[in-house]
Short mmCIF file of C-alpha atoms in Angstrom, two decimals:
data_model
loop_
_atom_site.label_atom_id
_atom_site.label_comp_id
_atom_site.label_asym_id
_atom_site.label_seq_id
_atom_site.Cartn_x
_atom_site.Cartn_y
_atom_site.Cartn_z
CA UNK A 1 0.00 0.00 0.00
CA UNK A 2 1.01 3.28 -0.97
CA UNK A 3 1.92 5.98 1.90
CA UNK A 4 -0.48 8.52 -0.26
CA UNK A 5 -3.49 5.91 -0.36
CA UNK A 6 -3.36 6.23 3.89
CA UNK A 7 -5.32 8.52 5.97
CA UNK A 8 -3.77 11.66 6.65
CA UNK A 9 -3.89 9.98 10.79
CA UNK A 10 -1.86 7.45 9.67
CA UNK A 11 0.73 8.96 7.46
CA UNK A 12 1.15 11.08 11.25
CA UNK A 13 1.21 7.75 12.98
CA UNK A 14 3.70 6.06 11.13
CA UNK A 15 5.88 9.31 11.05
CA UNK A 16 5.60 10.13 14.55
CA UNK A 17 6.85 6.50 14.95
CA UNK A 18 10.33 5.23 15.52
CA UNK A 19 10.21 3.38 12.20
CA UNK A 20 12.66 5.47 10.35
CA UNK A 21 10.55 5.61 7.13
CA UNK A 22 8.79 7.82 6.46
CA UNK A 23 10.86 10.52 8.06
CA UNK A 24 11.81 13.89 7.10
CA UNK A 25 11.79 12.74 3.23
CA UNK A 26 8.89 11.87 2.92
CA UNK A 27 7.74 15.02 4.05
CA UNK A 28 10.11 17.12 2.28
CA UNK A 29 7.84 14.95 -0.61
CA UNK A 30 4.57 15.91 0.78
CA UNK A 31 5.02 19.39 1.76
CA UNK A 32 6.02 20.44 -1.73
CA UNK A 33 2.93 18.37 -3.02
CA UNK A 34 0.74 20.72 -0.75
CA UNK A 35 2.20 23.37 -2.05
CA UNK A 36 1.63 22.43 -5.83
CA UNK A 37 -1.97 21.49 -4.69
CA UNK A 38 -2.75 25.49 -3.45
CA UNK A 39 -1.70 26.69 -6.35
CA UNK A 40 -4.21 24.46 -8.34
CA UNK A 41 -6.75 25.37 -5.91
CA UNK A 42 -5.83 29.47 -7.02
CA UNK A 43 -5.86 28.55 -10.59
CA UNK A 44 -9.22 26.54 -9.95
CA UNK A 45 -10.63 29.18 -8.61
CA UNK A 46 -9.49 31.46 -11.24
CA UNK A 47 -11.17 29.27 -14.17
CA UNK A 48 -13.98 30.79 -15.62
CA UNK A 49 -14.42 33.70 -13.11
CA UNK A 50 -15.46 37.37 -14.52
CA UNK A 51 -13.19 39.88 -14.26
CA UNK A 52 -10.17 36.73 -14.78
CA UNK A 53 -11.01 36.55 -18.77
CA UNK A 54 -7.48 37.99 -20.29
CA UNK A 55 -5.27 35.79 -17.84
CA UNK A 56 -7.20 32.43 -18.40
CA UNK A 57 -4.38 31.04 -20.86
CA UNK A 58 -1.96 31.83 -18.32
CA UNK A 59 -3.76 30.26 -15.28
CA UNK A 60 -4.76 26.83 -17.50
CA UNK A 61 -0.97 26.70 -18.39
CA UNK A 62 0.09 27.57 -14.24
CA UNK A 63 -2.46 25.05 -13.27
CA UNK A 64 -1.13 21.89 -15.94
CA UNK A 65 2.35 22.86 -14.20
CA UNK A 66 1.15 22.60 -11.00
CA UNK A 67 -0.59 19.30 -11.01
CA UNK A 68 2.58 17.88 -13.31
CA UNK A 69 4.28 18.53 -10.13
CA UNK A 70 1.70 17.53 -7.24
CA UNK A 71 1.98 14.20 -9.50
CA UNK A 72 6.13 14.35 -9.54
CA UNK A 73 6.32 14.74 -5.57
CA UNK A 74 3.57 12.22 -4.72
CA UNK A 75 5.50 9.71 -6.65
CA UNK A 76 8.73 11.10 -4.77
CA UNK A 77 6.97 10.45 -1.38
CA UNK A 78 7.00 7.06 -2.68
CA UNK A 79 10.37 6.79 -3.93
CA UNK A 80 12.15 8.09 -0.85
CA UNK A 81 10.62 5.44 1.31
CA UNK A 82 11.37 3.06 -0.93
CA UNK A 83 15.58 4.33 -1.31
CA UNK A 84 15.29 4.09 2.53
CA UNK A 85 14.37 0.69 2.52
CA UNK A 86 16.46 -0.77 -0.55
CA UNK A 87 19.46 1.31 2.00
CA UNK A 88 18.49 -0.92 5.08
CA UNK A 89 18.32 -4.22 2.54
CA UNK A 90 21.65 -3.64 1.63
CA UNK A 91 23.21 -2.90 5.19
CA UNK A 92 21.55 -6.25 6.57
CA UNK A 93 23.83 -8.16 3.65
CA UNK A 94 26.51 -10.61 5.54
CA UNK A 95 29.54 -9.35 6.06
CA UNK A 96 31.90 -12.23 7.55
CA UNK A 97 34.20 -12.84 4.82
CA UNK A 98 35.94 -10.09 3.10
CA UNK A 99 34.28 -10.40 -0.01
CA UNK A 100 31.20 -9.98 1.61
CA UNK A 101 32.29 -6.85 3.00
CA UNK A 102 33.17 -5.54 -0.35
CA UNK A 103 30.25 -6.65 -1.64
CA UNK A 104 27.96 -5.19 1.17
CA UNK A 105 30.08 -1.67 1.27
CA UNK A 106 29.45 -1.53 -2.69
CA UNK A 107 25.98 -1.80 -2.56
CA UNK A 108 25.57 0.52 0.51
CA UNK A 109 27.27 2.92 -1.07
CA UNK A 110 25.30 2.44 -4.46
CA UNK A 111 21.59 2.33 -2.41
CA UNK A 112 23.32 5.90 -0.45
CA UNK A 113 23.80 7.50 -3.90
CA UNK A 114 20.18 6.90 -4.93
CA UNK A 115 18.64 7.66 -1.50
CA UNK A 116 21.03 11.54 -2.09
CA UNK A 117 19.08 11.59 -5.82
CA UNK A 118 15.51 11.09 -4.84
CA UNK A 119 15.77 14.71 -2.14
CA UNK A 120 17.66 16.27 -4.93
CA UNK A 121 14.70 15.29 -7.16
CA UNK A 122 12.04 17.03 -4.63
CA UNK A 123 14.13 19.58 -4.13
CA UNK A 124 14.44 20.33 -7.81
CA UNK A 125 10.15 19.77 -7.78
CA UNK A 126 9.69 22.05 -4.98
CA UNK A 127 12.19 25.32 -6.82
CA UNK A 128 9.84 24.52 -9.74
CA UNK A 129 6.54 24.61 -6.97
CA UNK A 130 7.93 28.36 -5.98
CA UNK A 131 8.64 29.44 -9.25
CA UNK A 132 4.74 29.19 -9.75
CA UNK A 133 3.75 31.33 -6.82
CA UNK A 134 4.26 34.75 -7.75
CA UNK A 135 2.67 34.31 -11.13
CA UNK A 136 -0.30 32.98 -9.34
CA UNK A 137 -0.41 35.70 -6.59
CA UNK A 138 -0.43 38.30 -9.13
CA UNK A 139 -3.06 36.75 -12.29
CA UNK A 140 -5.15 34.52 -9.92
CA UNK A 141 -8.39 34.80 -7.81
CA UNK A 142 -7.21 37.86 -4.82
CA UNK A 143 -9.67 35.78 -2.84
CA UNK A 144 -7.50 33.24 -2.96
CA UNK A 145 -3.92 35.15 -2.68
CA UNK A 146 -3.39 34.10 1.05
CA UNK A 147 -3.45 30.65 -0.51
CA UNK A 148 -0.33 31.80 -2.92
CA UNK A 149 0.95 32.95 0.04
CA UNK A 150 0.83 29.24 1.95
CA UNK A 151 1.91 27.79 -1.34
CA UNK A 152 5.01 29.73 -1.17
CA UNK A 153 5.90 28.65 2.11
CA UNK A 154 5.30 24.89 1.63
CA UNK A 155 7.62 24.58 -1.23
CA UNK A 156 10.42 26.32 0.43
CA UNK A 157 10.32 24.33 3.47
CA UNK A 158 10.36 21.39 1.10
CA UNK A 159 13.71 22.48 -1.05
CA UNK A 160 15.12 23.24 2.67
CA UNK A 161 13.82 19.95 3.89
CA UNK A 162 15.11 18.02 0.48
CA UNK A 163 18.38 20.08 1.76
CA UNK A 164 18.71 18.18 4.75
CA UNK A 165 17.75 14.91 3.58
CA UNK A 166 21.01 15.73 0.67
CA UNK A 167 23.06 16.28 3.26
CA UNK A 168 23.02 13.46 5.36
CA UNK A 169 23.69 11.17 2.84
CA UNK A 170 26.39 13.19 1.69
CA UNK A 171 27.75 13.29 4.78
CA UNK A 172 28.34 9.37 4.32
CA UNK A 173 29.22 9.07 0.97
CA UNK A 174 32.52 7.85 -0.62
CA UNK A 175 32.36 9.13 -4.12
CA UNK A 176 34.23 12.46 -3.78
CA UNK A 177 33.63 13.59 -7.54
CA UNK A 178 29.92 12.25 -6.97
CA UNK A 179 29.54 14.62 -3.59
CA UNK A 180 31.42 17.23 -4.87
CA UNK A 181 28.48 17.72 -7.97
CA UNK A 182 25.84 17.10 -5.80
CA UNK A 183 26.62 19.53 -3.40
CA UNK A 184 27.09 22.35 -5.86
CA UNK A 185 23.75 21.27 -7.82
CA UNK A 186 22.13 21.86 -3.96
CA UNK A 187 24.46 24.72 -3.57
CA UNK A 188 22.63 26.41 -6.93
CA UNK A 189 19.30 24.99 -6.09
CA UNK A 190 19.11 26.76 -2.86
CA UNK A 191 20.44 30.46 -3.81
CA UNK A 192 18.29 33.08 -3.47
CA UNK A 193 15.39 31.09 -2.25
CA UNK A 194 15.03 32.19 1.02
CA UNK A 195 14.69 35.85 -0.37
CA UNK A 196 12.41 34.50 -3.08
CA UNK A 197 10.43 33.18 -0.22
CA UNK A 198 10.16 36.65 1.70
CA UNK A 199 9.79 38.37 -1.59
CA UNK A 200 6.33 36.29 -2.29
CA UNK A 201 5.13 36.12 1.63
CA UNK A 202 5.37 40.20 1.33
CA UNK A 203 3.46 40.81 -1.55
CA UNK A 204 0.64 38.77 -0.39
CA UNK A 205 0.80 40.06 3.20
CA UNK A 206 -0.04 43.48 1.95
CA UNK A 207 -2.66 42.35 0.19
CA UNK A 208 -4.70 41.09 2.85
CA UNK B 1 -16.30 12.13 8.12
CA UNK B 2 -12.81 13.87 8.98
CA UNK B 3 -10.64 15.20 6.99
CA UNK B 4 -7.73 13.55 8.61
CA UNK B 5 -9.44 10.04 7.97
CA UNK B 6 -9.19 10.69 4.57
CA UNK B 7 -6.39 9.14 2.47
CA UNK B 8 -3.79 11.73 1.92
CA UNK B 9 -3.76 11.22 -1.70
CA UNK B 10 -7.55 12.55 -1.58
CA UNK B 11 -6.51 15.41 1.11
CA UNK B 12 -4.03 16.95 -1.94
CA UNK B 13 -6.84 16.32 -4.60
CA UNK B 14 -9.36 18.47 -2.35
CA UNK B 15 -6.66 21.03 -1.39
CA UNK B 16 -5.96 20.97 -5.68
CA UNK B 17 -10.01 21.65 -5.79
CA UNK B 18 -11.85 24.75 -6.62
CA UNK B 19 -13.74 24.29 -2.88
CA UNK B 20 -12.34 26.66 -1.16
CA UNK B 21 -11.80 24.03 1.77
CA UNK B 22 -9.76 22.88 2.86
CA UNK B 23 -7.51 25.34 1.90
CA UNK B 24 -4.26 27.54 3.66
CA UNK B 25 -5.87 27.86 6.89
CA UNK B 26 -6.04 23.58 7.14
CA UNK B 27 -2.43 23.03 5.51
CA UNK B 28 -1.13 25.53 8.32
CA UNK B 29 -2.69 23.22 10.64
CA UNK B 30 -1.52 19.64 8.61
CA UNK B 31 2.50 21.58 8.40
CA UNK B 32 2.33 22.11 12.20
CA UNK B 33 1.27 18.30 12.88
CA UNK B 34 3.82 17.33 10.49
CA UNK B 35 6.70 19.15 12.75
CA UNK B 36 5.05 17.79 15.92
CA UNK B 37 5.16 14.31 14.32
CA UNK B 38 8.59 14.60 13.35
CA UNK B 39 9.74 15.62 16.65
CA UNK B 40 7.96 12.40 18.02
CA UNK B 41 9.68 10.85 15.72
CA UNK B 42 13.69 11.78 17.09
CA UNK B 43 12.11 11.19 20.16
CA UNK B 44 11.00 7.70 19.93
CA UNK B 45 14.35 6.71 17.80
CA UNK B 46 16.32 7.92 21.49
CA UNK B 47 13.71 6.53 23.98
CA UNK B 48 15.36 3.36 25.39
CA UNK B 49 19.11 3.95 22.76
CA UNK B 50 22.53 2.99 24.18
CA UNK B 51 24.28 6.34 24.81
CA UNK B 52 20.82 8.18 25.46
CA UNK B 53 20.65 7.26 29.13
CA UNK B 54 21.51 10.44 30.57
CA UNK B 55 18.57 12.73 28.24
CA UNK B 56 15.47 9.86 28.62
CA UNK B 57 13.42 11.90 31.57
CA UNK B 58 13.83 15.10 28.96
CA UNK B 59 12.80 13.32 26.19
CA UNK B 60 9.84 11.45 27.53
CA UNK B 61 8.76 15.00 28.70
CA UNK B 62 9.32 16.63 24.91
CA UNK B 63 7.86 13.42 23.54
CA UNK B 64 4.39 14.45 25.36
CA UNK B 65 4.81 17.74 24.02
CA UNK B 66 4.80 17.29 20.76
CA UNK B 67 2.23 14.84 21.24
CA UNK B 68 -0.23 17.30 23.07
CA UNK B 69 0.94 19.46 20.14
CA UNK B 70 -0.01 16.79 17.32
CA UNK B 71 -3.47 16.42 18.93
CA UNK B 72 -3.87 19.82 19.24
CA UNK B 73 -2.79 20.70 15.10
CA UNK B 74 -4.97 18.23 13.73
CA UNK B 75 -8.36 19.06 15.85
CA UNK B 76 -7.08 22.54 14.34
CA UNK B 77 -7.42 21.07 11.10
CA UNK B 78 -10.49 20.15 11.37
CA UNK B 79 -11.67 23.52 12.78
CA UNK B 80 -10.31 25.37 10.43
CA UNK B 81 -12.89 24.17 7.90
CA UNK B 82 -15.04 24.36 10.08
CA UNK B 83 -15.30 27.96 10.75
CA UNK B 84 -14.81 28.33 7.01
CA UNK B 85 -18.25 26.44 6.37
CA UNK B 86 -20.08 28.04 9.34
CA UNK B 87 -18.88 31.60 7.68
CA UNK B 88 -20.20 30.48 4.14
CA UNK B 89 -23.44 29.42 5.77
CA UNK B 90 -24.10 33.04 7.08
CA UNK B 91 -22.96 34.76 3.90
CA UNK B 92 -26.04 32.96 2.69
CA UNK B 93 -28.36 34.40 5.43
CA UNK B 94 -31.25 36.53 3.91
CA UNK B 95 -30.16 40.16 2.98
CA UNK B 96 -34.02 41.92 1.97
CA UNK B 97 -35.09 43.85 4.45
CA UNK B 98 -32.98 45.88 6.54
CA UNK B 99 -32.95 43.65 9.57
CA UNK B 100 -32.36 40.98 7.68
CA UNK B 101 -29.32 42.49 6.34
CA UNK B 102 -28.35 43.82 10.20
CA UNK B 103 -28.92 40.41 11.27
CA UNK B 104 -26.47 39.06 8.39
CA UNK B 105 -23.80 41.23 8.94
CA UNK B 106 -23.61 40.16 12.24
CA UNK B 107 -23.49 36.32 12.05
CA UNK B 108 -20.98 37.21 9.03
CA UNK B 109 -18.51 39.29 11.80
CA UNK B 110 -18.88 36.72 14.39
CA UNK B 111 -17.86 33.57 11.84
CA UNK B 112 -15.27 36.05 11.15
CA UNK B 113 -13.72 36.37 14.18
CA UNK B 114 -14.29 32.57 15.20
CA UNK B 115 -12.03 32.34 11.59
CA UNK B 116 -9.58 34.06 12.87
CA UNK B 117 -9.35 32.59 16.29
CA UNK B 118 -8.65 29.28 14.55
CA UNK B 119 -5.61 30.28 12.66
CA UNK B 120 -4.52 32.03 15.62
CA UNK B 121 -4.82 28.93 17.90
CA UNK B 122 -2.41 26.96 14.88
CA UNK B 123 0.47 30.15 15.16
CA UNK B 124 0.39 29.66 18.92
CA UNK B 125 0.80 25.91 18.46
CA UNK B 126 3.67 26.16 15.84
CA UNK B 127 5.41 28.41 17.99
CA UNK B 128 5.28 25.80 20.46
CA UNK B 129 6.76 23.07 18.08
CA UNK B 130 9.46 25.42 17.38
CA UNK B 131 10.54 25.92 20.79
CA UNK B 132 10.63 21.48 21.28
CA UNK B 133 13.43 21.48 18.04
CA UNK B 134 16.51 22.45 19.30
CA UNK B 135 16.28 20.84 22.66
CA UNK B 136 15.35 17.41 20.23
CA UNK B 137 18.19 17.99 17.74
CA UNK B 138 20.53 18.39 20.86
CA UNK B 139 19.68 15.67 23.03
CA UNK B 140 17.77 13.45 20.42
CA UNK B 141 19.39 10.40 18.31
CA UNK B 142 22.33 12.20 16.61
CA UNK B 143 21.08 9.74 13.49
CA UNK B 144 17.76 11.58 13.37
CA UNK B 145 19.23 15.21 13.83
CA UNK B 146 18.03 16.17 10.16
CA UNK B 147 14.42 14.93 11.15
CA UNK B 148 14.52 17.41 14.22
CA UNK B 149 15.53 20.35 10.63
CA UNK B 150 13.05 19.42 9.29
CA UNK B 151 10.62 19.59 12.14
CA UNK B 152 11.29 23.45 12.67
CA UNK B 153 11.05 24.30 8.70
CA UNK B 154 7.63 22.38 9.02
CA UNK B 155 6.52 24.05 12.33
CA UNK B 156 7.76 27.87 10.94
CA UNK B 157 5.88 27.25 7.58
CA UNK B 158 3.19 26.76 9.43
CA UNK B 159 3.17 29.76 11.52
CA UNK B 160 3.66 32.14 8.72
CA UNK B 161 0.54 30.17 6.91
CA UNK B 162 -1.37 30.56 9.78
CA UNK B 163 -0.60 33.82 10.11
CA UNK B 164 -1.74 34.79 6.35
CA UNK B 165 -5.04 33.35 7.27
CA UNK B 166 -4.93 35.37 10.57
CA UNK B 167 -4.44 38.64 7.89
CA UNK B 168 -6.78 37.88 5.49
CA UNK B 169 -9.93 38.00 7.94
CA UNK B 170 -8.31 40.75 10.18
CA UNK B 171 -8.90 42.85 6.58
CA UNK B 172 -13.03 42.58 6.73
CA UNK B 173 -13.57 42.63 10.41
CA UNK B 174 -14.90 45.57 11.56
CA UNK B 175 -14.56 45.27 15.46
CA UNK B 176 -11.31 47.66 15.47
CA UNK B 177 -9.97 46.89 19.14
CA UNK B 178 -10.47 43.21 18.12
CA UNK B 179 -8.61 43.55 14.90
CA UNK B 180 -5.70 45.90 16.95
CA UNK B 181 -5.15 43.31 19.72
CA UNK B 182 -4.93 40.02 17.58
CA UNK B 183 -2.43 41.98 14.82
CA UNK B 184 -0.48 42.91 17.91
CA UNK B 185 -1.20 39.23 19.19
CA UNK B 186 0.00 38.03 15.26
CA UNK B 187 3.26 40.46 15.69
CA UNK B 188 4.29 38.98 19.35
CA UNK B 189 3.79 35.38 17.91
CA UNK B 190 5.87 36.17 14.67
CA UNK B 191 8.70 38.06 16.31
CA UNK B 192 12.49 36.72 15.66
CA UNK B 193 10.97 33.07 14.38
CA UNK B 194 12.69 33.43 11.08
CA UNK B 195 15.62 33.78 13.08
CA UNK B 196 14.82 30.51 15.47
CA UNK B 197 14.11 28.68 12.18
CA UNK B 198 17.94 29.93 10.34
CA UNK B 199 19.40 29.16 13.87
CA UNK B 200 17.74 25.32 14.20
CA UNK B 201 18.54 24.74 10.55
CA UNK B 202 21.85 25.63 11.20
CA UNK B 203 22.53 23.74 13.72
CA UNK B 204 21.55 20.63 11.90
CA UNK B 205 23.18 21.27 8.73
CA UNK B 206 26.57 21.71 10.59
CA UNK B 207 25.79 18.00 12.33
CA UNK B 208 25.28 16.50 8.98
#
């Protein structure tokens, strides 16, 4: 069963559990879907409206962008429980002789690198999720700007929380050349956000 | 039924709706239980862990915390839409005669303000998750430490949000010492967060 098919009770269940999956991944994952989902919500409530008619192309095209991405991170809430799990499959291998060492360093190591790509893959999602926000404060429903507003703040707490989740694989990593790329691509991924963040939160505060 | 018994999957799909809830107001509320979860999480990872001896009294106690917390966020949740439908309901009072009208504005301010005590009520609970995150991602299971980073970008997310929805029915409610004390309320809440947030993610980054 899927983590996204379970009640919203139980996805805080299993979390607040000491089973370490789903952790701070997964909802890296999930609060960059609920970002993507307010801005559909603006863009829904944009559709069709009077006084929206010349920005209706521009809301249909912000609104197939957001649900291509509420679709990307839902299947990267998936994905990060399931690099977390291949991870644990491959520590558990036997390690008495010193092939089996080898072996079981090899594919730690190789299960590590892919757990470090799925973050970097929300992370990448959730720039994309603020990228829509300001477009969508500015051409959508004003009823609905607050909601802009919210939208803006989920997806940067899910690039910072894709950050983290980088990091501590990194942190345990071999690869040198492999880390060294990764943590620029983060590096790039996370410049300016922050301010991008404020930037969005301000305009729609003094609209309110 | 509850929105938290719903499968998250059908939460986002809602949220992605053009009904206008759940909305901000209830992903304010879902952000905050996330952080509280996550806490739990670090928590329950160090209750019982070799080299955790010394911190188990303090972590029991934070572990009830953020429970209480949890709780707390997602009866929020659920109050949040709520008030929203108990506002819609008297925007759809009678307005013909002129008492009808008095009589509407006046169930229309009162949903208003119980609107606004909601989102209020979720800032005062994030704030509260905040302040459980660094004790967690000092005394909690060093291996978890990113969880407890991702707890306060979850739990500050959520306080802005909430706050946004604290705004956006401050801006039609007429009662002006009402509106005065909960902006100053809003203010007191918000005050050097950001800065709690940079300082907790900080921390954790430099651990990882």
């Amino acid at each position: 069963m899927r983590l996204i098919d379970k009640p919203v009770s139980h996805f805080l269940d299993e979390l607040a559990s000491s089973a370490p999956a789903p952790g701070g991944g997964s909802v890296a994952a999930l609060s960059g879907a609920l970002g993507a989902a307010l801005i559909s919500m603006v863009c829904n409530l944009t559709l069709g409206k009077r006084g929206y008619e010349e920005v209706q192309g521009d809301i249909e095209d912000l609104l197939a962008q957001a649900e291509a991405l509420r679709k990307e991170l839902t299947d990267l809430l998936e994905a990060d429980v399931a690099a977390y799990t291949a991870y644990s499959q491959a520590a558990k291998l036997p390690r008495e002789t010193e092939e089996q060492k080898a072996v079981r360093s090899e594919a730690m190591q190789n299960a590590l690198k892919n757990a470090t790509l799925v973050p970097m893959r929300i992370a990448e999602a959730a720039v994309k999720v603020m990228d829509l926000c300001m477009p969508v404060a500015e051409k959508g429903n004003k009823f609905a700007v607050s909601d802009a507003g919210v939208a803006v703040l989920m997806a940067e707490a899910s690039l910072r929380s894709a950050a983290l989740n980088v990091l501590i694989n990194l942190g345990t990593l071999k690869d040198e050349a492999f880390v060294a790329e990764k943590r620029q691509q983060l590096d790039s991924l996370l410049a300016g956000k922050g301010e991008l963040r404020d930037q969005i939160y301000d305009y729609v505060a003094a609209r309110l």
